[in-house]
PDB file of C-alpha atoms in Angstrom:
ATOM      1  CA  MET I1325     -15.658   4.261 -25.571  1.00 43.00           C
ATOM      2  CA  PRO I1326     -15.045   3.887 -21.827  1.00 43.00           C
ATOM      3  CA  SER I1327     -11.529   4.227 -20.531  1.00 42.00           C
ATOM      4  CA  ARG I1328      -9.590   1.084 -19.609  1.00 41.00           C
ATOM      5  CA  SER I1329      -9.183   2.461 -15.995  1.00 42.00           C
ATOM      6  CA  SER I1330     -12.900   3.058 -15.384  1.00 44.00           C
ATOM      7  CA  ARG I1331     -14.385   0.095 -17.164  1.00 49.00           C
ATOM      8  CA  VAL I1332     -15.706  -2.765 -14.885  1.00 48.00           C
ATOM      9  CA  PRO I1333     -15.288  -6.213 -16.528  1.00 48.00           C
ATOM     10  CA  ALA I1334     -18.591  -7.627 -17.832  1.00 47.00           C
ATOM     11  CA  ARG I1335     -20.482 -10.430 -16.021  1.00 49.00           C
ATOM     12  CA  THR I1336     -23.835 -11.919 -16.194  1.00 46.00           C
ATOM     13  CA  LYS I1337     -26.986 -10.067 -15.286  1.00 49.00           C
ATOM     14  CA  PRO I1338     -27.887 -10.568 -11.539  1.00 45.00           C
ATOM     15  CA  VAL I1339     -30.649 -13.128 -10.881  1.00 43.00           C
ATOM     16  CA  ARG I1340     -33.669 -11.878  -9.175  1.00 46.00           C
ATOM     17  CA  VAL I1341     -32.858 -11.853  -5.443  1.00 53.00           C
ATOM     18  CA  SER I1342     -33.887  -8.470  -5.062  1.00 81.00           C
ATOM     19  CA  LEU I1343     -32.435  -6.482  -7.976  1.00 88.00           C
ATOM     20  CA  ALA I1344     -30.494  -4.084  -5.684  1.00 84.00           C
ATOM     21  CA  ASP I1345     -29.118  -6.908  -3.659  1.00 87.00           C
ATOM     22  CA  GLY I1346     -27.985  -8.658  -6.795  1.00 90.00           C
ATOM     23  CA  VAL I1347     -26.259  -5.676  -8.260  1.00 92.00           C
ATOM     24  CA  TYR I1348     -24.567  -5.156  -4.844  1.00 89.00           C
ATOM     25  CA  ASP I1349     -23.306  -8.618  -4.763  1.00 85.00           C
ATOM     26  CA  ILE I1350     -21.930  -8.543  -8.194  1.00 90.00           C
ATOM     27  CA  ILE I1351     -19.972  -5.254  -7.725  1.00 90.00           C
ATOM     28  CA  LEU I1352     -18.759  -6.358  -4.327  1.00 83.00           C
ATOM     29  CA  SER I1353     -17.573  -9.653  -5.845  1.00 78.00           C
ATOM     30  CA  ARG I1354     -15.704  -7.775  -8.423  1.00 83.00           C
ATOM     31  CA  LEU I1355     -13.962  -5.688  -5.791  1.00 81.00           C
ATOM     32  CA  ILE I1356     -13.084  -8.815  -3.804  1.00 71.00           C
ATOM     33  CA  ASP I1357     -11.802 -10.568  -6.858  1.00 70.00           C
ATOM     34  CA  GLY I1358      -9.498  -7.699  -7.699  1.00 72.00           C
ATOM     35  CA  GLU I1359     -11.220  -6.943 -11.054  1.00 83.00           C
ATOM     36  CA  VAL I1360     -11.347  -3.391 -10.284  1.00 85.00           C
ATOM     37  CA  SER I1361      -8.323  -1.745  -8.711  1.00 83.00           C
ATOM     38  CA  ALA I1362      -8.091   0.592  -5.780  1.00 84.00           C
ATOM     39  CA  GLY I1363      -8.822   4.191  -6.704  1.00 88.00           C
ATOM     40  CA  ALA I1364     -10.631   3.332  -9.959  1.00 92.00           C
ATOM     41  CA  PRO I1365     -13.788   5.299 -11.010  1.00 94.00           C
ATOM     42  CA  LEU I1366     -17.059   3.526 -10.855  1.00 95.00           C
ATOM     43  CA  ASN I1367     -19.211   5.005 -13.570  1.00 94.00           C
ATOM     44  CA  ILE I1368     -23.027   4.595 -13.014  1.00 95.00           C
ATOM     45  CA  ASP I1369     -24.012   4.758 -16.660  1.00 95.00           C
ATOM     46  CA  GLU I1370     -21.394   2.138 -17.525  1.00 95.00           C
ATOM     47  CA  LEU I1371     -22.446  -0.095 -14.741  1.00 95.00           C
ATOM     48  CA  ALA I1372     -26.114   0.010 -15.611  1.00 95.00           C
ATOM     49  CA  ARG I1373     -25.393  -0.778 -19.323  1.00 95.00           C
ATOM     50  CA  ASP I1374     -23.098  -3.668 -18.229  1.00 94.00           C
ATOM     51  CA  LEU I1375     -25.713  -5.224 -15.942  1.00 94.00           C
ATOM     52  CA  ALA I1376     -28.587  -4.308 -18.058  1.00 94.00           C
ATOM     53  CA  VAL I1377     -30.334  -2.550 -15.251  1.00 95.00           C
ATOM     54  CA  SER I1378     -31.495   0.997 -14.537  1.00 95.00           C
ATOM     55  CA  GLN I1379     -29.314   3.421 -12.735  1.00 95.00           C
ATOM     56  CA  THR I1380     -31.429   3.165  -9.553  1.00 95.00           C
ATOM     57  CA  PRO I1381     -30.160  -0.311  -8.254  1.00 94.00           C
ATOM     58  CA  ILE I1382     -26.686   0.909  -9.212  1.00 96.00           C
ATOM     59  CA  ARG I1383     -26.897   3.977  -7.143  1.00 95.00           C
ATOM     60  CA  GLU I1384     -28.444   1.955  -4.164  1.00 94.00           C
ATOM     61  CA  ALA I1385     -25.574  -0.577  -4.481  1.00 93.00           C
ATOM     62  CA  LEU I1386     -22.810   2.139  -4.552  1.00 95.00           C
ATOM     63  CA  ALA I1387     -24.384   3.932  -1.548  1.00 93.00           C
ATOM     64  CA  ARG I1388     -24.252   0.740   0.447  1.00 89.00           C
ATOM     65  CA  LEU I1389     -20.700   0.078  -0.588  1.00 89.00           C
ATOM     66  CA  GLU I1390     -19.936   3.744   0.379  1.00 88.00           C
ATOM     67  CA  SER I1391     -21.186   2.973   3.924  1.00 80.00           C
ATOM     68  CA  THR I1392     -18.714  -0.001   4.146  1.00 77.00           C
ATOM     69  CA  GLY I1393     -15.756   2.178   3.424  1.00 79.00           C
ATOM     70  CA  LEU I1394     -15.007   0.189   0.181  1.00 84.00           C
ATOM     71  CA  VAL I1395     -16.310   2.944  -2.163  1.00 90.00           C
ATOM     72  CA  THR I1396     -15.909   6.760  -1.932  1.00 91.00           C
ATOM     73  CA  ARG I1397     -17.978   9.565  -3.393  1.00 92.00           C
ATOM     74  CA  ALA I1398     -16.772  12.980  -4.150  1.00 86.00           C
ATOM     75  CA  ALA I1399     -19.044  15.981  -5.302  1.00 84.00           C
ATOM     76  CA  LEU I1400     -18.825  16.379  -9.104  1.00 77.00           C
ATOM     77  CA  ARG I1401     -16.542  13.415  -9.520  1.00 84.00           C
ATOM     78  CA  GLY I1402     -18.719  10.617  -8.553  1.00 92.00           C
ATOM     79  CA  TYR I1403     -18.017   7.125  -7.117  1.00 95.00           C
ATOM     80  CA  ARG I1404     -14.477   5.522  -6.920  1.00 93.00           C
ATOM     81  CA  VAL I1405     -13.121   2.388  -5.398  1.00 91.00           C
ATOM     82  CA  ALA I1406     -11.511   3.380  -2.087  1.00 86.00           C
ATOM     83  CA  PRO I1407      -7.809   4.165  -2.307  1.00 84.00           C
ATOM     84  CA  LEU I1408      -5.046   2.247  -0.585  1.00 81.00           C
ATOM     85  CA  PHE I1409      -4.319   3.062   2.945  1.00 82.00           C
ATOM     86  CA  THR I1410      -1.418   5.315   3.731  1.00 84.00           C
ATOM     87  CA  ASP I1411       1.110   3.983   6.194  1.00 85.00           C
ATOM     88  CA  GLN I1412      -0.169   6.402   8.851  1.00 90.00           C
ATOM     89  CA  GLU I1413      -3.885   5.473   8.232  1.00 88.00           C
ATOM     90  CA  LEU I1414      -2.975   1.772   8.498  1.00 87.00           C
ATOM     91  CA  ALA I1415      -1.169   2.315  11.783  1.00 90.00           C
ATOM     92  CA  ASP I1416      -4.069   4.445  13.079  1.00 93.00           C
ATOM     93  CA  LEU I1417      -6.587   1.816  12.228  1.00 92.00           C
ATOM     94  CA  MET I1418      -4.668  -0.903  13.881  1.00 93.00           C
ATOM     95  CA  ASP I1419      -4.145   1.124  17.043  1.00 96.00           C
ATOM     96  CA  ALA I1420      -7.999   1.823  17.139  1.00 96.00           C
ATOM     97  CA  ARG I1421      -8.653  -1.918  16.722  1.00 96.00           C
ATOM     98  CA  ALA I1422      -6.084  -2.681  19.592  1.00 97.00           C
ATOM     99  CA  VAL I1423      -8.297  -0.547  21.778  1.00 97.00           C
ATOM    100  CA  VAL I1424     -11.779  -1.805  20.860  1.00 98.00           C
ATOM    101  CA  GLU I1425     -11.476  -5.469  19.922  1.00 98.00           C
ATOM    102  CA  PRO I1426      -9.639  -6.747  23.066  1.00 98.00           C
ATOM    103  CA  ALA I1427     -12.411  -5.161  25.108  1.00 98.00           C
ATOM    104  CA  THR I1428     -15.162  -7.051  22.977  1.00 98.00           C
ATOM    105  CA  ALA I1429     -13.335 -10.276  23.561  1.00 99.00           C
ATOM    106  CA  ARG I1430     -13.100  -9.701  27.410  1.00 99.00           C
ATOM    107  CA  PHE I1431     -16.909  -9.073  27.628  1.00 98.00           C
ATOM    108  CA  ALA I1432     -17.676 -11.870  25.215  1.00 99.00           C
ATOM    109  CA  ALA I1433     -15.776 -14.419  27.483  1.00 98.00           C
ATOM    110  CA  GLY I1434     -18.460 -14.015  30.118  1.00 97.00           C
ATOM    111  CA  ARG I1435     -21.360 -14.400  27.721  1.00 98.00           C
ATOM    112  CA  THR I1436     -20.416 -17.531  25.747  1.00 98.00           C
ATOM    113  CA  THR I1437     -23.083 -19.993  24.481  1.00 98.00           C
ATOM    114  CA  PRO I1438     -22.398 -23.346  22.787  1.00 98.00           C
ATOM    115  CA  GLU I1439     -23.817 -21.957  19.562  1.00 98.00           C
ATOM    116  CA  PHE I1440     -21.499 -18.892  19.668  1.00 98.00           C
ATOM    117  CA  LEU I1441     -18.510 -21.019  20.323  1.00 98.00           C
ATOM    118  CA  ALA I1442     -19.425 -23.506  17.556  1.00 98.00           C
ATOM    119  CA  GLU I1443     -19.951 -20.739  15.072  1.00 98.00           C
ATOM    120  CA  LEU I1444     -16.429 -19.334  15.913  1.00 98.00           C
ATOM    121  CA  ALA I1445     -14.904 -22.698  15.418  1.00 98.00           C
ATOM    122  CA  ALA I1446     -16.488 -23.007  12.013  1.00 98.00           C
ATOM    123  CA  THR I1447     -15.000 -19.674  10.897  1.00 97.00           C
ATOM    124  CA  ILE I1448     -11.586 -21.076  11.994  1.00 97.00           C
ATOM    125  CA  THR I1449     -12.091 -24.288  10.078  1.00 95.00           C
ATOM    126  CA  GLU I1450     -12.836 -22.231   6.936  1.00 92.00           C
ATOM    127  CA  LEU I1451      -9.677 -20.113   7.431  1.00 91.00           C
ATOM    128  CA  GLU I1452      -7.605 -23.255   7.850  1.00 91.00           C
ATOM    129  CA  ALA I1453      -9.144 -24.729   4.675  1.00 89.00           C
ATOM    130  CA  PHE I1454      -8.098 -21.671   2.670  1.00 85.00           C
ATOM    131  CA  ALA I1455      -4.688 -21.569   4.080  1.00 83.00           C
ATOM    132  CA  GLU I1456      -4.180 -25.234   3.085  1.00 84.00           C
ATOM    133  CA  SER I1457      -5.585 -24.656  -0.471  1.00 79.00           C
ATOM    134  CA  GLY I1458      -2.968 -21.894  -1.078  1.00 67.00           C
ATOM    135  CA  ARG I1459      -5.318 -20.486  -3.725  1.00 63.00           C
ATOM    136  CA  ASP I1460      -5.139 -16.659  -3.500  1.00 56.00           C
ATOM    137  CA  THR I1461      -7.870 -16.515  -6.137  1.00 57.00           C
ATOM    138  CA  GLU I1462     -10.255 -17.531  -3.333  1.00 63.00           C
ATOM    139  CA  VAL I1463      -9.110 -14.800  -0.981  1.00 68.00           C
ATOM    140  CA  HIS I1464     -12.661 -13.735  -0.512  1.00 68.00           C
ATOM    141  CA  ARG I1465     -13.146 -16.908   1.598  1.00 73.00           C
ATOM    142  CA  TYR I1466     -10.492 -15.679   4.018  1.00 78.00           C
ATOM    143  CA  TRP I1467     -11.905 -12.107   3.932  1.00 79.00           C
ATOM    144  CA  GLU I1468     -15.459 -13.408   4.875  1.00 82.00           C
ATOM    145  CA  SER I1469     -14.376 -15.906   7.477  1.00 89.00           C
ATOM    146  CA  ASP I1470     -12.036 -13.430   9.160  1.00 90.00           C
ATOM    147  CA  ALA I1471     -14.720 -10.715   9.182  1.00 88.00           C
ATOM    148  CA  HIS I1472     -17.379 -13.208  10.527  1.00 93.00           C
ATOM    149  CA  PHE I1473     -15.074 -14.295  13.388  1.00 97.00           C
ATOM    150  CA  HIS I1474     -14.611 -10.635  14.689  1.00 96.00           C
ATOM    151  CA  ASN I1475     -18.146  -9.589  14.010  1.00 95.00           C
ATOM    152  CA  LEU I1476     -19.388 -12.605  16.090  1.00 98.00           C
ATOM    153  CA  ILE I1477     -17.147 -11.598  19.148  1.00 98.00           C
ATOM    154  CA  ALA I1478     -18.185  -7.869  18.909  1.00 97.00           C
ATOM    155  CA  GLU I1479     -21.939  -8.975  18.866  1.00 97.00           C
ATOM    156  CA  GLN I1480     -21.402 -11.407  21.820  1.00 98.00           C
ATOM    157  CA  SER I1481     -19.950  -8.627  23.996  1.00 98.00           C
ATOM    158  CA  GLU I1482     -23.491  -7.353  24.390  1.00 97.00           C
ATOM    159  CA  ASN I1483     -22.228  -3.959  24.972  1.00 97.00           C
ATOM    160  CA  ARG I1484     -23.843  -1.568  22.527  1.00 96.00           C
ATOM    161  CA  PHE I1485     -21.360   1.266  22.904  1.00 97.00           C
ATOM    162  CA  LEU I1486     -18.410  -1.172  22.207  1.00 96.00           C
ATOM    163  CA  GLN I1487     -20.505  -2.503  19.269  1.00 95.00           C
ATOM    164  CA  THR I1488     -21.045   0.896  17.946  1.00 93.00           C
ATOM    165  CA  ALA I1489     -17.227   1.620  18.293  1.00 94.00           C
ATOM    166  CA  TYR I1490     -16.481  -1.631  16.499  1.00 93.00           C
ATOM    167  CA  GLU I1491     -18.996  -1.022  13.704  1.00 88.00           C
ATOM    168  CA  SER I1492     -17.498   2.515  13.103  1.00 85.00           C
ATOM    169  CA  LEU I1493     -14.278   0.701  12.201  1.00 88.00           C
ATOM    170  CA  GLY I1494     -15.869  -2.029  10.220  1.00 79.00           C
ATOM    171  CA  GLY I1495     -15.788  -0.312   6.865  1.00 74.00           C
ATOM    172  CA  HIS I1496     -12.190   0.593   7.186  1.00 80.00           C
ATOM    173  CA  VAL I1497     -11.251  -2.929   8.409  1.00 83.00           C
ATOM    174  CA  GLN I1498     -13.092  -4.345   5.266  1.00 74.00           C
ATOM    175  CA  ARG I1499     -11.159  -1.897   3.140  1.00 76.00           C
ATOM    176  CA  PHE I1500      -7.880  -3.078   4.781  1.00 78.00           C
ATOM    177  CA  ARG I1501      -8.888  -6.780   4.184  1.00 73.00           C
ATOM    178  CA  LEU I1502      -9.683  -6.038   0.579  1.00 69.00           C
ATOM    179  CA  PHE I1503      -6.657  -4.057  -0.508  1.00 64.00           C
ATOM    180  CA  GLY I1504      -4.149  -5.482   2.101  1.00 61.00           C
ATOM    181  CA  ALA I1505      -2.626  -8.023  -0.222  1.00 54.00           C
ATOM    182  CA  LEU I1506      -3.613 -10.735   2.351  1.00 55.00           C
ATOM    183  CA  GLY I1507      -3.405 -14.323   1.190  1.00 55.00           C
ATOM    184  CA  ALA I1508      -2.910 -17.936   2.249  1.00 54.00           C
ATOM    185  CA  THR I1509       0.115 -17.208   4.406  1.00 62.00           C
ATOM    186  CA  ASP I1510      -1.638 -14.611   6.395  1.00 81.00           C
ATOM    187  CA  ALA I1511      -4.682 -16.922   6.746  1.00 84.00           C
ATOM    188  CA  ALA I1512      -2.547 -19.540   8.355  1.00 88.00           C
ATOM    189  CA  PHE I1513      -1.314 -17.142  10.960  1.00 92.00           C
ATOM    190  CA  ALA I1514      -4.722 -15.781  11.603  1.00 92.00           C
ATOM    191  CA  ALA I1515      -6.251 -19.234  12.053  1.00 94.00           C
ATOM    192  CA  ARG I1516      -3.739 -20.070  14.729  1.00 96.00           C
ATOM    193  CA  GLU I1517      -4.292 -16.686  16.454  1.00 98.00           C
ATOM    194  CA  HIS I1518      -8.115 -17.026  16.207  1.00 98.00           C
ATOM    195  CA  ARG I1519      -7.892 -20.480  17.760  1.00 98.00           C
ATOM    196  CA  ASP I1520      -5.944 -19.135  20.685  1.00 98.00           C
ATOM    197  CA  ILE I1521      -8.777 -16.664  21.186  1.00 99.00           C
ATOM    198  CA  LEU I1522     -11.342 -19.356  20.949  1.00 99.00           C
ATOM    199  CA  GLU I1523      -9.608 -21.483  23.539  1.00 99.00           C
ATOM    200  CA  ALA I1524      -9.680 -18.528  25.977  1.00 99.00           C
ATOM    201  CA  LEU I1525     -13.402 -18.046  25.275  1.00 99.00           C
ATOM    202  CA  GLN I1526     -14.198 -21.604  25.805  1.00 98.00           C
ATOM    203  CA  ARG I1527     -12.563 -21.525  29.195  1.00 98.00           C
ATOM    204  CA  GLY I1528     -14.378 -18.278  29.996  1.00 98.00           C
ATOM    205  CA  ASP I1529     -11.031 -16.627  30.717  1.00 99.00           C
ATOM    206  CA  ALA I1530     -11.862 -12.872  30.053  1.00 98.00           C
ATOM    207  CA  GLN I1531      -8.235 -11.728  30.719  1.00 98.00           C
ATOM    208  CA  ALA I1532      -6.729 -14.276  28.395  1.00 99.00           C
ATOM    209  CA  ALA I1533      -9.303 -13.566  25.679  1.00 99.00           C
ATOM    210  CA  GLN I1534      -8.484  -9.860  25.961  1.00 99.00           C
ATOM    211  CA  GLN I1535      -4.586 -10.682  25.810  1.00 99.00           C
ATOM    212  CA  ARG I1536      -4.903 -13.122  22.891  1.00 99.00           C
ATOM    213  CA  MET I1537      -7.056 -10.575  20.893  1.00 98.00           C
ATOM    214  CA  THR I1538      -4.379  -7.900  21.650  1.00 98.00           C
ATOM    215  CA  GLU I1539      -1.622 -10.173  20.416  1.00 98.00           C
ATOM    216  CA  HIS I1540      -3.671 -10.989  17.273  1.00 97.00           C
ATOM    217  CA  ILE I1541      -4.240  -7.340  16.370  1.00 96.00           C
ATOM    218  CA  GLU I1542      -0.513  -6.515  16.837  1.00 96.00           C
ATOM    219  CA  SER I1543       0.493  -9.409  14.771  1.00 94.00           C
ATOM    220  CA  VAL I1544      -1.838  -8.452  11.949  1.00 91.00           C
ATOM    221  CA  LYS I1545      -0.455  -4.863  12.160  1.00 89.00           C
ATOM    222  CA  SER I1546       3.165  -6.296  12.021  1.00 89.00           C
ATOM    223  CA  ARG I1547       2.420  -8.480   8.971  1.00 86.00           C
ATOM    224  CA  ALA I1548       0.577  -5.704   7.171  1.00 82.00           C
ATOM    225  CA  HIS I1549       3.615  -3.456   7.684  1.00 77.00           C
ATOM    226  CA  HIS I1550       5.978  -6.162   6.429  1.00 76.00           C
ATOM    227  CA  ASP I1551       3.708  -6.707   3.391  1.00 67.00           C
ATOM    228  CA  ARG I1552       3.617  -3.058   2.705  1.00 66.00           C
ATOM    229  CA  GLU I1553       7.441  -2.874   2.663  1.00 64.00           C
ATOM    230  CA  ALA I1554       7.685  -5.862   0.455  1.00 56.00           C
ATOM    231  CA  ILE I1555       5.339  -4.398  -2.021  1.00 53.00           C
ATOM    232  CA  ASP I1556       7.192  -0.989  -1.990  1.00 57.00           C
ATOM    233  CA  THR I1557      10.486  -2.570  -2.790  1.00 55.00           C
ATOM    234  CA  HIS I1558       9.141  -4.234  -5.875  1.00 52.00           C
TER     235      HIS I1558
END
């Protein structure tokens, strides 16, 4: 019988999207919903039986998740959900974001389009809706909207070297979002900060966009540090 720590809760077999994509979406949703804890093993045989598929789409899905930083693989030990960040790793990640993302915002300010600005505004509306709902069970909405906002700005910078630097951080940022205990309160702060960035971009003010992004990353770092301290004291 599989151990309690390694067993992934049952869910319906994926519908035919592509099979590999369906399996990926199911495992990802379980991670986002907190059904599998940080550091827990992911057994390929168990997942294949659980989802009534062969091992091939399971392996493909886990390899994709490994590339995002949400899953790790070790020789002879197999796959595991990525562990929580250490305090130093979290500080280093935020420092790296504070270098890269303000630069993407500065370049994006000179390359805005109505479509780009409208899409950014839509992500903020989604963040605000989640913050108002107060339902931490829907935290994946925050996670997805926040990621989309930052991805859009990186793409609009149209600087492939900055985009490469941003993408190299992407999996780690996803891991931070997933295991950072971020909820409706953080979404409310993030929505206001994102709107400040959007307003600077709407004006085409590169310096202000860079500054607002710097302030946003520093605020996220501060809130994450505060949340870690609160968790450690309980």
